[in-house]
Short mmCIF file of C-alpha atoms in Angstrom, two decimals:
data_model
loop_
_atom_site.label_atom_id
_atom_site.label_comp_id
_atom_site.label_asym_id
_atom_site.label_seq_id
_atom_site.Cartn_x
_atom_site.Cartn_y
_atom_site.Cartn_z
CA UNK A 19 0.00 0.00 0.00
CA UNK A 20 1.39 3.33 -0.99
CA UNK A 21 1.00 6.00 1.67
CA UNK A 22 1.80 9.68 1.48
CA UNK A 23 4.86 9.05 3.66
CA UNK A 24 6.35 6.74 1.08
CA UNK A 25 5.63 9.13 -1.78
CA UNK A 26 7.22 12.04 0.02
CA UNK A 27 10.33 10.11 1.03
CA UNK A 28 10.68 8.73 -2.49
CA UNK A 29 10.54 12.27 -3.87
CA UNK A 30 13.12 13.50 -1.36
CA UNK A 31 15.39 10.58 -2.20
CA UNK A 32 15.07 11.31 -5.91
CA UNK A 33 16.02 14.95 -5.40
CA UNK A 34 18.93 13.96 -3.13
CA UNK A 35 20.10 11.45 -5.76
CA UNK A 36 20.08 14.18 -8.40
CA UNK A 37 21.92 16.62 -6.13
CA UNK A 38 24.67 14.16 -5.17
CA UNK A 39 25.11 13.08 -8.79
CA UNK A 40 25.45 16.69 -9.92
CA UNK A 41 27.93 17.45 -7.13
CA UNK A 42 30.13 14.46 -7.99
CA UNK A 43 30.17 15.09 -11.70
CA UNK A 44 30.76 18.83 -11.48
CA UNK A 45 33.61 18.40 -9.01
CA UNK A 46 35.28 15.66 -11.05
CA UNK A 47 35.18 17.71 -14.25
CA UNK A 48 36.66 20.81 -12.66
CA UNK A 49 40.08 21.67 -13.95
CA UNK A 50 41.77 24.75 -15.25
CA UNK A 51 45.25 25.77 -16.24
CA UNK A 52 46.89 29.10 -16.75
CA UNK A 53 50.31 30.38 -17.76
CA UNK A 54 51.95 32.72 -15.30
CA UNK A 55 55.39 33.95 -16.27
CA UNK A 56 56.06 30.91 -18.48
CA UNK A 57 55.02 28.53 -15.69
CA UNK A 58 51.95 26.41 -16.27
CA UNK A 59 49.71 26.46 -13.26
CA UNK A 60 47.28 23.55 -13.33
CA UNK A 61 44.41 23.21 -10.94
CA UNK A 62 42.49 19.94 -10.61
CA UNK A 63 40.20 18.62 -7.95
CA UNK A 64 42.70 15.87 -7.09
CA UNK A 65 45.26 18.43 -5.94
CA UNK A 66 43.49 18.75 -2.62
CA UNK A 67 42.57 15.84 -0.32
CA UNK A 68 39.46 17.69 0.88
CA UNK A 69 38.02 17.75 -2.64
CA UNK A 70 38.88 14.08 -3.12
CA UNK A 71 37.05 13.28 0.12
CA UNK A 72 34.08 15.33 -1.14
CA UNK A 73 33.91 13.36 -4.39
CA UNK A 74 34.19 10.00 -2.62
CA UNK A 75 31.47 10.77 -0.09
CA UNK A 76 29.07 12.18 -2.68
CA UNK A 77 29.61 9.10 -4.86
CA UNK A 78 28.90 6.79 -1.91
CA UNK A 79 25.74 8.74 -1.06
CA UNK A 80 24.61 8.58 -4.69
CA UNK A 81 25.13 4.82 -4.92
CA UNK A 82 23.42 4.26 -1.55
CA UNK A 83 20.44 6.33 -2.66
CA UNK A 84 20.13 4.37 -5.88
CA UNK A 85 20.25 1.03 -4.06
CA UNK A 86 17.75 2.07 -1.38
CA UNK A 87 15.26 3.58 -3.80
CA UNK A 88 14.89 0.28 -5.62
CA UNK A 89 15.07 -1.85 -2.51
CA UNK A 90 12.52 0.08 -0.46
CA UNK A 91 9.67 -2.26 -1.39
CA UNK A 92 10.85 -4.74 1.22
CA UNK A 93 9.15 -3.63 4.43
CA UNK A 94 11.38 -5.43 6.91
CA UNK A 95 14.52 -3.38 6.28
CA UNK A 96 13.12 0.08 7.03
CA UNK A 97 14.74 0.21 10.46
CA UNK A 98 18.22 -0.43 9.03
CA UNK A 99 17.50 2.16 6.36
CA UNK A 100 16.77 4.82 8.99
CA UNK A 101 20.06 4.22 10.78
CA UNK A 102 22.05 4.13 7.53
CA UNK A 103 20.33 7.36 6.48
CA UNK A 104 21.62 9.04 9.64
CA UNK A 105 25.17 7.85 8.95
CA UNK A 106 25.10 9.02 5.32
CA UNK A 107 23.63 12.40 6.31
CA UNK A 108 26.44 12.94 8.82
CA UNK A 109 29.07 11.97 6.22
CA UNK A 110 27.57 14.39 3.69
CA UNK A 111 27.64 17.26 6.20
CA UNK A 112 31.28 16.52 7.01
CA UNK A 113 32.34 16.38 3.35
CA UNK A 114 30.64 19.64 2.38
CA UNK A 115 32.15 21.41 5.36
CA UNK A 116 35.69 20.17 4.65
CA UNK A 117 35.58 21.14 0.98
CA UNK A 118 34.12 24.52 1.92
CA UNK A 119 36.97 25.20 4.37
CA UNK A 120 39.62 24.52 1.73
CA UNK A 121 37.72 26.44 -0.94
CA UNK A 122 37.51 29.42 1.41
CA UNK A 123 41.30 29.42 1.76
CA UNK A 124 41.56 29.20 -2.02
CA UNK A 125 39.27 32.14 -2.51
CA UNK A 126 40.29 34.52 0.24
CA UNK A 127 43.75 33.27 1.14
CA UNK A 128 45.13 33.38 4.65
CA UNK A 129 47.43 36.31 5.33
CA UNK A 130 48.55 34.96 8.71
CA UNK A 131 49.92 31.78 7.19
CA UNK A 132 51.19 33.39 4.03
CA UNK A 133 48.77 31.54 1.75
CA UNK A 134 47.75 33.45 -1.35
CA UNK A 135 44.32 33.03 -2.93
CA UNK A 136 44.32 31.12 -6.18
CA UNK A 137 40.92 32.08 -7.55
CA UNK A 138 42.36 35.01 -9.43
CA UNK A 139 44.53 32.73 -11.54
CA UNK A 140 42.11 29.87 -12.17
CA UNK A 141 38.60 31.38 -12.21
CA UNK A 142 36.99 28.52 -14.14
CA UNK A 143 38.14 26.00 -11.55
CA UNK A 144 36.80 28.20 -8.77
CA UNK A 145 33.37 28.49 -10.42
CA UNK A 146 33.15 24.73 -10.91
CA UNK A 147 34.08 24.07 -7.30
CA UNK A 148 31.52 26.63 -6.11
CA UNK A 149 28.77 24.96 -8.15
CA UNK A 150 29.74 21.51 -6.84
CA UNK A 151 29.70 22.82 -3.25
CA UNK A 152 26.24 24.35 -3.71
CA UNK A 153 24.92 21.04 -5.06
CA UNK A 154 26.55 19.17 -2.17
CA UNK A 155 25.01 21.57 0.35
CA UNK A 156 21.55 21.07 -1.16
CA UNK A 157 22.06 17.29 -1.02
CA UNK A 158 23.03 17.47 2.67
CA UNK A 159 19.97 19.60 3.51
CA UNK A 160 17.68 17.21 1.62
CA UNK A 161 19.16 14.25 3.47
CA UNK A 162 18.57 15.89 6.83
CA UNK A 163 15.01 16.73 5.86
CA UNK A 164 14.55 13.09 4.92
CA UNK A 165 15.91 11.78 8.22
CA UNK A 166 13.99 14.26 10.37
CA UNK A 167 10.77 13.64 8.46
CA UNK A 168 11.20 9.87 8.79
CA UNK A 169 11.95 10.10 12.50
CA UNK A 170 9.01 12.38 13.18
CA UNK A 171 6.42 10.62 11.06
CA UNK A 172 7.31 7.00 11.63
CA UNK A 173 8.32 7.08 15.25
CA UNK A 174 6.03 9.62 16.84
CA UNK A 175 3.59 7.65 18.96
CA UNK A 176 0.66 9.95 18.24
CA UNK A 177 0.80 9.30 14.52
CA UNK A 178 -0.68 6.17 13.08
CA UNK A 179 1.29 5.21 9.98
CA UNK A 180 1.03 1.94 8.19
CA UNK A 181 4.49 0.67 7.40
CA UNK A 182 3.71 -1.95 4.81
CA UNK B 6 22.18 -9.96 17.47
CA UNK B 7 21.34 -11.33 20.93
CA UNK B 8 17.81 -12.52 21.53
CA UNK B 9 17.76 -11.54 25.18
CA UNK B 10 14.66 -10.68 27.16
CA UNK B 11 12.57 -12.32 24.48
CA UNK B 12 12.21 -9.05 22.60
CA UNK B 13 11.50 -10.02 19.04
CA UNK B 14 9.38 -7.87 16.80
CA UNK B 15 8.17 -8.63 13.29
CA UNK B 16 11.54 -8.66 11.57
CA UNK B 17 14.57 -10.59 12.72
CA UNK B 18 16.81 -7.52 12.57
CA UNK B 19 15.89 -5.56 15.71
CA UNK B 20 16.21 -8.45 18.14
CA UNK B 21 18.54 -6.66 20.53
CA UNK B 22 18.24 -5.82 24.18
CA UNK B 23 16.63 -2.46 24.86
CA UNK B 24 19.37 0.09 25.65
CA UNK B 25 19.57 1.04 29.30
CA UNK B 26 19.18 4.58 30.48
CA UNK B 27 22.40 4.07 32.44
CA UNK B 28 24.43 3.18 29.35
CA UNK B 29 23.24 6.23 27.46
CA UNK B 30 23.85 8.48 30.47
CA UNK B 31 27.40 7.21 30.93
CA UNK B 32 28.15 7.65 27.23
CA UNK B 33 26.75 11.16 27.36
CA UNK B 34 28.96 12.11 30.29
CA UNK B 35 32.08 10.88 28.50
CA UNK B 36 31.04 12.62 25.26
CA UNK B 37 30.41 15.84 27.19
CA UNK B 38 33.89 15.67 28.70
CA UNK B 39 35.47 14.95 25.31
CA UNK B 40 33.79 17.85 23.50
CA UNK B 41 34.47 20.19 26.42
CA UNK B 42 38.15 19.24 26.34
CA UNK B 43 38.28 19.82 22.58
CA UNK B 44 36.69 23.26 22.91
CA UNK B 45 39.00 24.39 25.69
CA UNK B 46 42.21 23.07 24.13
CA UNK B 47 41.48 24.66 20.77
CA UNK B 48 40.26 27.95 22.24
CA UNK B 49 43.42 28.36 24.30
CA UNK B 50 45.64 27.44 21.37
CA UNK B 51 48.21 30.15 20.86
CA UNK B 52 51.89 30.20 20.10
CA UNK B 53 54.27 33.11 19.72
CA UNK B 54 57.62 32.72 18.04
CA UNK B 55 60.41 35.09 17.20
CA UNK B 56 61.86 34.34 13.83
CA UNK B 57 64.83 35.76 12.04
CA UNK B 58 63.43 37.24 8.86
CA UNK B 59 66.44 38.81 7.21
CA UNK B 60 70.01 39.74 7.94
CA UNK B 61 71.32 43.17 7.14
CA UNK B 62 75.04 43.25 7.55
CA UNK B 63 75.62 41.52 10.83
CA UNK B 64 72.39 42.40 12.63
CA UNK B 65 69.55 39.89 12.14
CA UNK B 66 66.07 41.35 11.87
CA UNK B 67 63.67 39.51 14.10
CA UNK B 68 59.94 39.39 13.66
CA UNK B 69 57.50 38.13 16.25
CA UNK B 70 54.82 35.99 14.73
CA UNK B 71 51.79 34.69 16.57
CA UNK B 72 49.68 31.73 15.62
CA UNK B 73 46.21 31.94 17.07
CA UNK B 74 43.27 29.66 16.47
CA UNK B 75 41.05 32.49 15.24
CA UNK B 76 43.30 33.12 12.25
CA UNK B 77 41.52 30.27 10.50
CA UNK B 78 37.72 30.43 10.18
CA UNK B 79 37.61 26.62 10.14
CA UNK B 80 39.10 26.53 13.65
CA UNK B 81 36.63 29.15 14.83
CA UNK B 82 33.79 26.99 13.50
CA UNK B 83 35.38 23.98 15.23
CA UNK B 84 35.36 25.76 18.59
CA UNK B 85 31.76 26.92 18.14
CA UNK B 86 30.55 23.47 17.03
CA UNK B 87 32.25 21.73 19.95
CA UNK B 88 30.89 24.30 22.40
CA UNK B 89 27.36 23.75 21.13
CA UNK B 90 27.82 19.98 21.24
CA UNK B 91 29.00 20.05 24.86
CA UNK B 92 26.09 22.35 25.74
CA UNK B 93 23.71 19.88 24.09
CA UNK B 94 25.27 16.98 26.00
CA UNK B 95 24.97 18.86 29.29
CA UNK B 96 21.34 19.69 28.57
CA UNK B 97 20.54 16.09 27.72
CA UNK B 98 22.24 14.83 30.90
CA UNK B 99 20.16 17.25 32.97
CA UNK B 100 16.96 16.28 31.16
CA UNK B 101 17.66 12.61 31.67
CA UNK B 102 18.45 13.01 35.36
CA UNK B 103 15.69 15.41 36.33
CA UNK B 104 13.01 14.89 33.69
CA UNK B 105 11.18 12.05 35.36
CA UNK B 106 8.13 14.13 36.14
CA UNK B 107 7.21 14.95 32.53
CA UNK B 108 4.42 12.74 31.29
CA UNK B 109 4.83 12.85 27.53
CA UNK B 110 7.61 10.33 27.14
CA UNK B 111 7.03 9.75 23.47
CA UNK B 112 7.53 13.34 22.34
CA UNK B 113 10.58 13.63 24.57
CA UNK B 114 12.24 10.61 22.97
CA UNK B 115 11.59 11.89 19.45
CA UNK B 116 12.90 15.37 20.29
CA UNK B 117 16.01 13.86 21.85
CA UNK B 118 16.67 11.71 18.78
CA UNK B 119 16.20 14.64 16.40
CA UNK B 120 18.35 17.00 18.48
CA UNK B 121 21.03 14.32 18.83
CA UNK B 122 21.12 13.93 15.08
CA UNK B 123 21.43 17.67 14.49
CA UNK B 124 24.27 17.93 16.99
CA UNK B 125 26.07 15.02 15.34
CA UNK B 126 25.80 16.79 11.98
CA UNK B 127 27.17 20.06 13.37
CA UNK B 128 30.00 18.31 15.19
CA UNK B 129 31.00 16.21 12.19
CA UNK B 130 31.16 19.22 9.90
CA UNK B 131 33.26 21.16 12.42
CA UNK B 132 35.61 18.19 12.78
CA UNK B 133 35.95 17.69 9.05
CA UNK B 134 36.79 21.33 8.36
CA UNK B 135 39.36 21.51 11.19
CA UNK B 136 40.96 18.19 10.14
CA UNK B 137 41.55 19.29 6.57
CA UNK B 138 42.87 22.70 7.65
CA UNK B 139 45.28 20.93 10.02
CA UNK B 140 46.36 18.63 7.18
CA UNK B 141 46.98 21.69 5.02
CA UNK B 142 49.02 23.31 7.77
CA UNK B 143 51.06 20.16 8.29
CA UNK B 144 51.79 19.13 4.73
CA UNK B 145 51.18 22.29 2.74
CA UNK B 146 49.90 22.17 -0.81
CA UNK B 147 52.59 22.29 -3.45
CA UNK B 148 50.11 22.78 -6.30
CA UNK B 149 48.75 25.98 -4.82
CA UNK B 150 52.12 27.09 -3.42
CA UNK B 151 50.86 27.02 0.17
CA UNK B 152 53.69 26.38 2.60
CA UNK B 153 53.35 24.24 5.66
CA UNK B 154 53.46 26.05 8.96
CA UNK B 155 53.77 23.15 11.41
CA UNK B 156 57.52 23.04 11.26
CA UNK B 157 57.71 26.51 12.76
CA UNK B 158 54.75 26.33 15.15
CA UNK B 159 55.07 22.82 16.51
CA UNK B 160 53.24 23.36 19.79
CA UNK B 161 50.32 25.05 18.05
CA UNK B 162 49.93 22.11 15.69
CA UNK B 163 50.22 19.56 18.49
CA UNK B 164 47.54 21.24 20.57
CA UNK B 165 45.27 21.54 17.56
CA UNK B 166 45.78 17.88 16.73
CA UNK B 167 44.94 16.86 20.28
CA UNK B 168 41.75 18.94 20.24
CA UNK B 169 40.68 17.34 16.95
CA UNK B 170 41.28 13.82 18.30
CA UNK B 171 39.23 14.58 21.42
CA UNK B 172 36.46 15.92 19.21
CA UNK B 173 36.46 12.75 17.12
CA UNK B 174 36.08 10.64 20.24
CA UNK B 175 33.13 12.82 21.25
CA UNK B 176 31.66 12.48 17.75
CA UNK B 177 31.95 8.69 17.79
CA UNK B 178 30.25 8.48 21.17
CA UNK B 179 27.53 10.88 20.04
CA UNK B 180 26.85 8.74 16.94
CA UNK B 181 26.55 5.66 19.17
CA UNK B 182 24.18 7.60 21.46
CA UNK B 183 22.06 8.68 18.48
CA UNK B 184 21.77 5.12 17.19
CA UNK B 185 20.89 3.88 20.69
CA UNK B 186 18.21 6.60 21.03
CA UNK B 187 16.69 5.60 17.69
CA UNK B 188 16.70 1.92 18.70
CA UNK B 189 15.01 2.89 21.97
CA UNK B 190 12.36 4.76 19.94
CA UNK B 191 11.84 1.72 17.73
CA UNK B 192 11.41 -0.53 20.74
CA UNK B 193 9.05 1.88 22.46
CA UNK B 194 6.55 1.69 19.59
#
């Protein structure tokens, strides 16, 4: 039996799947190179471990979403799905935050440590990374909405929800 | 999965013993101490060093450089996230010890699970940002021409590393507490 809970969670999962997919792909295809005083300055996402971590976590979340969306018809696994959803949501938050911290140093620099901003030299790379971070942020928010909605609707004792 | 106390619901997955209030309380106390330690160690993280910058003739020019935690916004976020997490832990300990007179147990459990989850998210993002900034400070980034600073400010880096480790311990315990709270909610239905 299809209830409104299942429709809403399916929609949220679909949106989160799209957001994580976009974030992964945009981050992986971000690269730029420029010539400064006869030196070629290449910028790729793999230059920074924070961006690599971001790509890995978004890919894991995407694959998990895909698997769960097509496996959700089995009613007995919904408890495991809730707990795994919490873990994936926490991982997504961590990855977005790490990539944002490094991107902030890339954009504004850090005068105290003597780190110069690099966005002036590789603007295309910076724009790609910004777009990927926005998509990752939206994915994290959608995941949290999903978990909070599931916790509130399914586990609140005043609500009567059929879980079949 | 242990089948103790005969608790077996429809599926064979959640056949575990219901988590004790004592276990969760003990874990919360340790997590509170861990996040409090992380906040304090990072907030008091400061190192001043006098470095020789240049030599003119025979007189070396010295410059005094300070490394403070608030120079990096990621560390500031780390301190704020850990402070809020320890506040949350303290609040939850108080609610669990003194909240016996409230009647609506169901709403309280759901609110605790949701708040636990939000704190875990905040803490994990603070940890992640501080970890990668510390990695950048320790190893530098040759592609972006960012030099490492840990060879000059060793004590600053050590303290920061210790604070991050304490925060990870607190995060792990908080994740375990969240999962236990959710299992308690599932059993209470």
